[in-house]
Short mmCIF file of C-alpha atoms in Angstrom, two decimals:
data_model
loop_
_atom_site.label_atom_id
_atom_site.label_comp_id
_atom_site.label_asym_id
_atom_site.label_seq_id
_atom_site.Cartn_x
_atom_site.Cartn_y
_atom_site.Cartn_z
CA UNK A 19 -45.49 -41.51 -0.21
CA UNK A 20 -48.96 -41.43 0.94
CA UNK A 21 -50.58 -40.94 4.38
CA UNK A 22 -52.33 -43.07 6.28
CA UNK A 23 -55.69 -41.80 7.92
CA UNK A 24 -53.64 -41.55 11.11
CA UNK A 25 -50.98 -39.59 9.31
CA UNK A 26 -47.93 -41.96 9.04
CA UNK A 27 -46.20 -41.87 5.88
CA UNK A 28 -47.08 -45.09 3.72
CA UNK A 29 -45.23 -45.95 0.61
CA UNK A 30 -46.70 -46.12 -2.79
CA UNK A 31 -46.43 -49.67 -4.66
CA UNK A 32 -43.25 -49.98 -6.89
CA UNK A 33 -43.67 -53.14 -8.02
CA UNK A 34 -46.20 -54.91 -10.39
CA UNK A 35 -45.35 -58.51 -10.59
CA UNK A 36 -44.66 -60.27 -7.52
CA UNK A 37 -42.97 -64.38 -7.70
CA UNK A 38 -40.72 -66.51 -5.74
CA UNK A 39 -37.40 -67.67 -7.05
CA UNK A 40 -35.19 -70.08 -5.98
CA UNK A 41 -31.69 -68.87 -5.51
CA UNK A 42 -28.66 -68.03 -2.59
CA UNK A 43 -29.89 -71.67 -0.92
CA UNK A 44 -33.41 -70.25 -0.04
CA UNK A 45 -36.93 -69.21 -1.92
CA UNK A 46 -36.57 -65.04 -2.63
CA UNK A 47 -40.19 -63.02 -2.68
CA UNK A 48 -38.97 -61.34 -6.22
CA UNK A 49 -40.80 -57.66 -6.71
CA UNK A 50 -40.43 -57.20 -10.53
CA UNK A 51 -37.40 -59.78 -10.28
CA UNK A 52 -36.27 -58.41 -7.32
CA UNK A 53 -36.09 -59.02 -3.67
CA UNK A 54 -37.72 -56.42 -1.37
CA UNK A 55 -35.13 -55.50 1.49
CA UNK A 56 -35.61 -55.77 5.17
CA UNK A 57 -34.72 -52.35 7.21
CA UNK A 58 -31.69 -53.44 7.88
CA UNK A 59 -30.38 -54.28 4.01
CA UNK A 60 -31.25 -57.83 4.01
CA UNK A 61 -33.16 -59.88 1.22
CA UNK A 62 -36.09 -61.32 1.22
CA UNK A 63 -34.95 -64.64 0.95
CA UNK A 64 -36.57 -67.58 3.27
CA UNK A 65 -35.94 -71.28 3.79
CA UNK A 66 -38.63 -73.00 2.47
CA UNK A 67 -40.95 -72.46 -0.98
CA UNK A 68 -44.43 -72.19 1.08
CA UNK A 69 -43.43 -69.48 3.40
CA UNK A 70 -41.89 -67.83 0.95
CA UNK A 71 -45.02 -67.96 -0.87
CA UNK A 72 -47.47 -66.75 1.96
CA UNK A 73 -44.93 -63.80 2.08
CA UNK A 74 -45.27 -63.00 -2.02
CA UNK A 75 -49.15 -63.26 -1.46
CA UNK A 76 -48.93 -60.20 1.30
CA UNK A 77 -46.90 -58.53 -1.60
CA UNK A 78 -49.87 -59.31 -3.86
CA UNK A 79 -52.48 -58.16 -1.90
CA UNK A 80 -50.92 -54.70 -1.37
CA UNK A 81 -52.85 -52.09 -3.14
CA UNK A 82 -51.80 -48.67 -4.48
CA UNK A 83 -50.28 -47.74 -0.86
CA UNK A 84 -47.97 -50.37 0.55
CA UNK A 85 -49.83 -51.83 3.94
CA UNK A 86 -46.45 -52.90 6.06
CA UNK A 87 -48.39 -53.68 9.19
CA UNK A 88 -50.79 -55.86 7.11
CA UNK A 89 -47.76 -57.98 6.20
CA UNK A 90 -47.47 -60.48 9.35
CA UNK A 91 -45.24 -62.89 7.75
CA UNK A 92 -43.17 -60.71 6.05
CA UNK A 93 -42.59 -58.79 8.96
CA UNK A 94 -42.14 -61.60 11.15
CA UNK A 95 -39.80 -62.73 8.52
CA UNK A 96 -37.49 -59.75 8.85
CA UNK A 97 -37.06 -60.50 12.23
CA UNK A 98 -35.59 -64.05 11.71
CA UNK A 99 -33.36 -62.87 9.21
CA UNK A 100 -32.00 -59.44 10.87
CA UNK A 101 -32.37 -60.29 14.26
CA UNK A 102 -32.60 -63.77 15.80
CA UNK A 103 -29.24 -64.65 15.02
CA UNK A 104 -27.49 -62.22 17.31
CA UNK A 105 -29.95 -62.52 19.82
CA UNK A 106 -30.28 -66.35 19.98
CA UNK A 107 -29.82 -67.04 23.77
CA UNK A 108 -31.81 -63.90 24.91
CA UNK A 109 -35.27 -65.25 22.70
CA UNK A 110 -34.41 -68.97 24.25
CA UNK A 111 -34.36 -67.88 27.66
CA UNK A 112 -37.70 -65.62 26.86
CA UNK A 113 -39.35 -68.54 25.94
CA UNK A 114 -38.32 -70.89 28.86
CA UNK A 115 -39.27 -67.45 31.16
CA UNK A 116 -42.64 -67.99 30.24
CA UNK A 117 -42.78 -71.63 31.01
CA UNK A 118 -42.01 -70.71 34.49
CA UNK A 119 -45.11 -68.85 34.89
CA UNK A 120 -47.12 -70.37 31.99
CA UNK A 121 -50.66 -69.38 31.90
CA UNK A 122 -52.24 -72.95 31.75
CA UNK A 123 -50.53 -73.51 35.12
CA UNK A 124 -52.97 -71.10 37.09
CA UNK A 125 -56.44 -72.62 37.49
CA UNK A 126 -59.90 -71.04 38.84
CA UNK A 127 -60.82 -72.58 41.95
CA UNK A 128 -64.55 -71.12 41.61
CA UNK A 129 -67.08 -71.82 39.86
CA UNK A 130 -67.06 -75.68 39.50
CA UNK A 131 -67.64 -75.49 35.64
CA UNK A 132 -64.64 -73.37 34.78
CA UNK A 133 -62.45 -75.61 37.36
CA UNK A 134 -63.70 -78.51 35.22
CA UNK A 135 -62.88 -76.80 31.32
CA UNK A 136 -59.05 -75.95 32.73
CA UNK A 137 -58.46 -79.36 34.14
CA UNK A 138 -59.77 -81.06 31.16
CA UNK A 139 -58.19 -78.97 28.08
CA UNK A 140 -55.59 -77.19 30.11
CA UNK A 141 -54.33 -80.25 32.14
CA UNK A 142 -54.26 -82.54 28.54
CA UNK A 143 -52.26 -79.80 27.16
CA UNK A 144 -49.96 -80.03 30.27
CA UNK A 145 -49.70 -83.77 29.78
CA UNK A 146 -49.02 -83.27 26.21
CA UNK A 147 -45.71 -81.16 27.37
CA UNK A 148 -44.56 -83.49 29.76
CA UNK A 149 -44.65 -86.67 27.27
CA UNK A 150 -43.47 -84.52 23.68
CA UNK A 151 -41.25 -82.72 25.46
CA UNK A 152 -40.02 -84.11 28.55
CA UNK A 153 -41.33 -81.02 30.30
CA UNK A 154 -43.15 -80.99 33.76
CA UNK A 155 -45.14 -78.49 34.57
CA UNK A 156 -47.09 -78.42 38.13
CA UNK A 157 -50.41 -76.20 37.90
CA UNK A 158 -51.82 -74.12 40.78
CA UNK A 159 -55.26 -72.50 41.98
CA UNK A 160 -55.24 -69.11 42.09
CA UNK A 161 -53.06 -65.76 40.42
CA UNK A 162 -49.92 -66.33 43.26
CA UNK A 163 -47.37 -67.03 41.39
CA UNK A 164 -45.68 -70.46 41.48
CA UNK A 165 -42.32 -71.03 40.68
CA UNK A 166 -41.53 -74.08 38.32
CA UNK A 167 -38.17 -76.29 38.66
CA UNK A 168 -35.25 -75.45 37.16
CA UNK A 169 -35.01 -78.92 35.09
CA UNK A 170 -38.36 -77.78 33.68
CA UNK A 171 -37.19 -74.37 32.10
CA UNK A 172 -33.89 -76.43 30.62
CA UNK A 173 -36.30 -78.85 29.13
CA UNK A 174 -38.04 -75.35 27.22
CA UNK A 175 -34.52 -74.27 26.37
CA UNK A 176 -33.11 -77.44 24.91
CA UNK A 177 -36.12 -77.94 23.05
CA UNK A 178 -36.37 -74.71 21.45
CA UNK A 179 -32.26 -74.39 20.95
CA UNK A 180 -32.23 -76.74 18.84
CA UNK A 181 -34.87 -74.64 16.02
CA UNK A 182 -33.56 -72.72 13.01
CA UNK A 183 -34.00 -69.20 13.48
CA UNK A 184 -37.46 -69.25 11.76
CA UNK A 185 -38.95 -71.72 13.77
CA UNK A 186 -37.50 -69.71 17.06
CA UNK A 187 -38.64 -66.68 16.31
CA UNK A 188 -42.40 -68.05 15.29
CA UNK A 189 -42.44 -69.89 18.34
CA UNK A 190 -41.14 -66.81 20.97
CA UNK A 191 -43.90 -64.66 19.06
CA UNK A 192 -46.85 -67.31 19.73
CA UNK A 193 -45.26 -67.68 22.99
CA UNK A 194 -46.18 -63.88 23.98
CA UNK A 195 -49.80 -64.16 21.95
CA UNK A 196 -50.59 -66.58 24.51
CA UNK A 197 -48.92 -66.49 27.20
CA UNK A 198 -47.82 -69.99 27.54
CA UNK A 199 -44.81 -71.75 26.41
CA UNK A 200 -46.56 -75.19 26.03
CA UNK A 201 -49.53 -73.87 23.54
CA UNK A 202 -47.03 -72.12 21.34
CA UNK A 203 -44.81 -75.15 21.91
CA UNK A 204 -47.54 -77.41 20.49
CA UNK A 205 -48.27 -75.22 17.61
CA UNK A 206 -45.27 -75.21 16.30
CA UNK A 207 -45.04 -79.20 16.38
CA UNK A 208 -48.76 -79.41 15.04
CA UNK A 209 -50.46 -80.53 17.50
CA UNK A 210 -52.72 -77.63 17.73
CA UNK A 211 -54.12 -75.75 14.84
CA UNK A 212 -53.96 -71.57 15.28
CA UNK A 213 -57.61 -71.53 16.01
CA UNK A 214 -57.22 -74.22 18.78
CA UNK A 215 -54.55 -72.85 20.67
CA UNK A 216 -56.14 -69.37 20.76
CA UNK A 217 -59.18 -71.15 22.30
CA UNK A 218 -57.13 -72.76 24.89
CA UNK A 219 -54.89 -69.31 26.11
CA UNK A 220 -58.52 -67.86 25.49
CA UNK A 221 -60.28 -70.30 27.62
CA UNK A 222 -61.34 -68.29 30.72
CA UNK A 223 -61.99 -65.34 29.16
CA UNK A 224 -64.28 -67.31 26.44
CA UNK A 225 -66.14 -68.67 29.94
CA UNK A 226 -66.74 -65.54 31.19
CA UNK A 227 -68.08 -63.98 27.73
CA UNK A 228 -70.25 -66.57 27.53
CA UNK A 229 -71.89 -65.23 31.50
CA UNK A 230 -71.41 -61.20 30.99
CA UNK A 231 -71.60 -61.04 27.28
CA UNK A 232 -68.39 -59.47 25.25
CA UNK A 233 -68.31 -55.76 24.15
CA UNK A 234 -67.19 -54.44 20.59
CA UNK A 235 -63.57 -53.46 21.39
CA UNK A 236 -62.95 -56.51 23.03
CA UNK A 237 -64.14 -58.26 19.98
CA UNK A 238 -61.93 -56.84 17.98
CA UNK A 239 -58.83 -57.59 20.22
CA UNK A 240 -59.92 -61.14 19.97
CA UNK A 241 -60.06 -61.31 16.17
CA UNK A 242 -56.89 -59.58 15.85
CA UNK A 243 -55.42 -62.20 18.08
CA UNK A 244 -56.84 -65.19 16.23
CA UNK A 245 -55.58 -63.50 12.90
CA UNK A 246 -52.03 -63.63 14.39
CA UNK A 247 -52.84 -67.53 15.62
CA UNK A 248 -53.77 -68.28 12.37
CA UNK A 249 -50.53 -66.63 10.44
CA UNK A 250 -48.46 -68.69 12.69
CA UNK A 251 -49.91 -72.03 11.91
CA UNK A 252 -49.65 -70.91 8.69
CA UNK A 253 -46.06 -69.93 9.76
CA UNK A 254 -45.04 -73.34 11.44
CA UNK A 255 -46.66 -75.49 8.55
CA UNK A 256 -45.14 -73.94 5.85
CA UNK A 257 -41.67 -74.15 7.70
CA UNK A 258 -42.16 -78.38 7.69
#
């Protein structure tokens, strides 16, 4: 073990050759032939060969002292495959929770300028929903919060029932990046790249940076947010 500069135990590396195998109906991340283990005993074993592949290549880039919290996918990965099974109708109700407050529902209604971005990129996205997915959203001016229908939030949860547990668990994680259903909804069926969609949830903020300025720990909040963006197009893509 090693520590960490904040003083957390890290382990060494074990391993020096890293591949993916296929085997047990899936692509396994094979540490010197074998699997590395989630916490809960499981192996490393995912559905497709290019996810399973962006997980070796966090495995790769691991040093002398294993990084786990620089390993998104695998991570992310461990959850699908410990957790999402169990907790199935809990994750699909979290995601159709957030439609019913979604945050490209709640529109400026000062100064003109930012009225007009949100209706233009916000309002496409929300007409993207309602003709991929069969889900209406209504938008509002203001922070008071407006309940959406019922039929609405089943439209979220039939959608997203019907994902494997990797695709689920991607999308419930973009969901609470961005706080909207619909951009993590469209990243997951390509219509938005990573960078895109963490423009859109971004979009106000972006608006206002570009009046007041942006200081350096905000500016590293929003790079660490695109990273994650970017991991789950990754993510999404490598799952088609």
């Amino acid at each position: 073990m090693s520590r960490s500069d904040d003083g957390v135990q890290k382990p060494r590396r074990f391993y020096k050759v890293v591949a993916v195998e296929a085997r047990d109906h899936g692509h396994a991340v094979c540490l010197d032939g074998r699997p590395p283990r989630s916490p809960g005993g499981l192996p490393l074993i995912l559905p497709t060969d290019r996810l399973a592949n962006l997980a070796a290549e966090e495995w790769s880039r691991q040093g002398d002292v294993l990084d786990l919290g620089a390993m998104a996918v695998t991570r992310l990965a461990y959850t699908a495959l410990e957790k999402t099974a169990p907790a199935r109708p809990g994750i699909v109700d979290e995601v159709a929770r957030y439609a019913g407050s979604d945050a490209l529902c709640y529109w400026a209604d000062s100064p003109a300028e930012l009225v007009a971005l949100q209706k233009a990129h916000w309002g496409a996205m929300l007409g993207w929903a309602e003709s991929r997915l069969g889900l209406t959203l209504v938008p509002t001016t203001g922070i008071v919060h407006r309940a959406q229908s019922e039929s609405a939030l089943e439209a979220v949860r039939d959608h997203v029932r019907k994902m494997d547990d990797f695709a689920l668990v991607g999308s419930a994680h973009a969901t609470g990046l961005f706080g909207s259903s619909v951009l993590a909804l469209a990243l997951q069926d390509g219509r938005l790249s990573g960078r895109e969609a963490h423009d859109l949830a971004r979009l106000e903020e972006t608006y206002q940076e570009s009046r007041w300025g942006i200081d350096a720990e905000a500016a590293d909040r929003t790079r660490a947010r695109l990273d994650e963006a970017m991991m789950l197009e990754a993510w999404f893509s490598a799952l088609r």
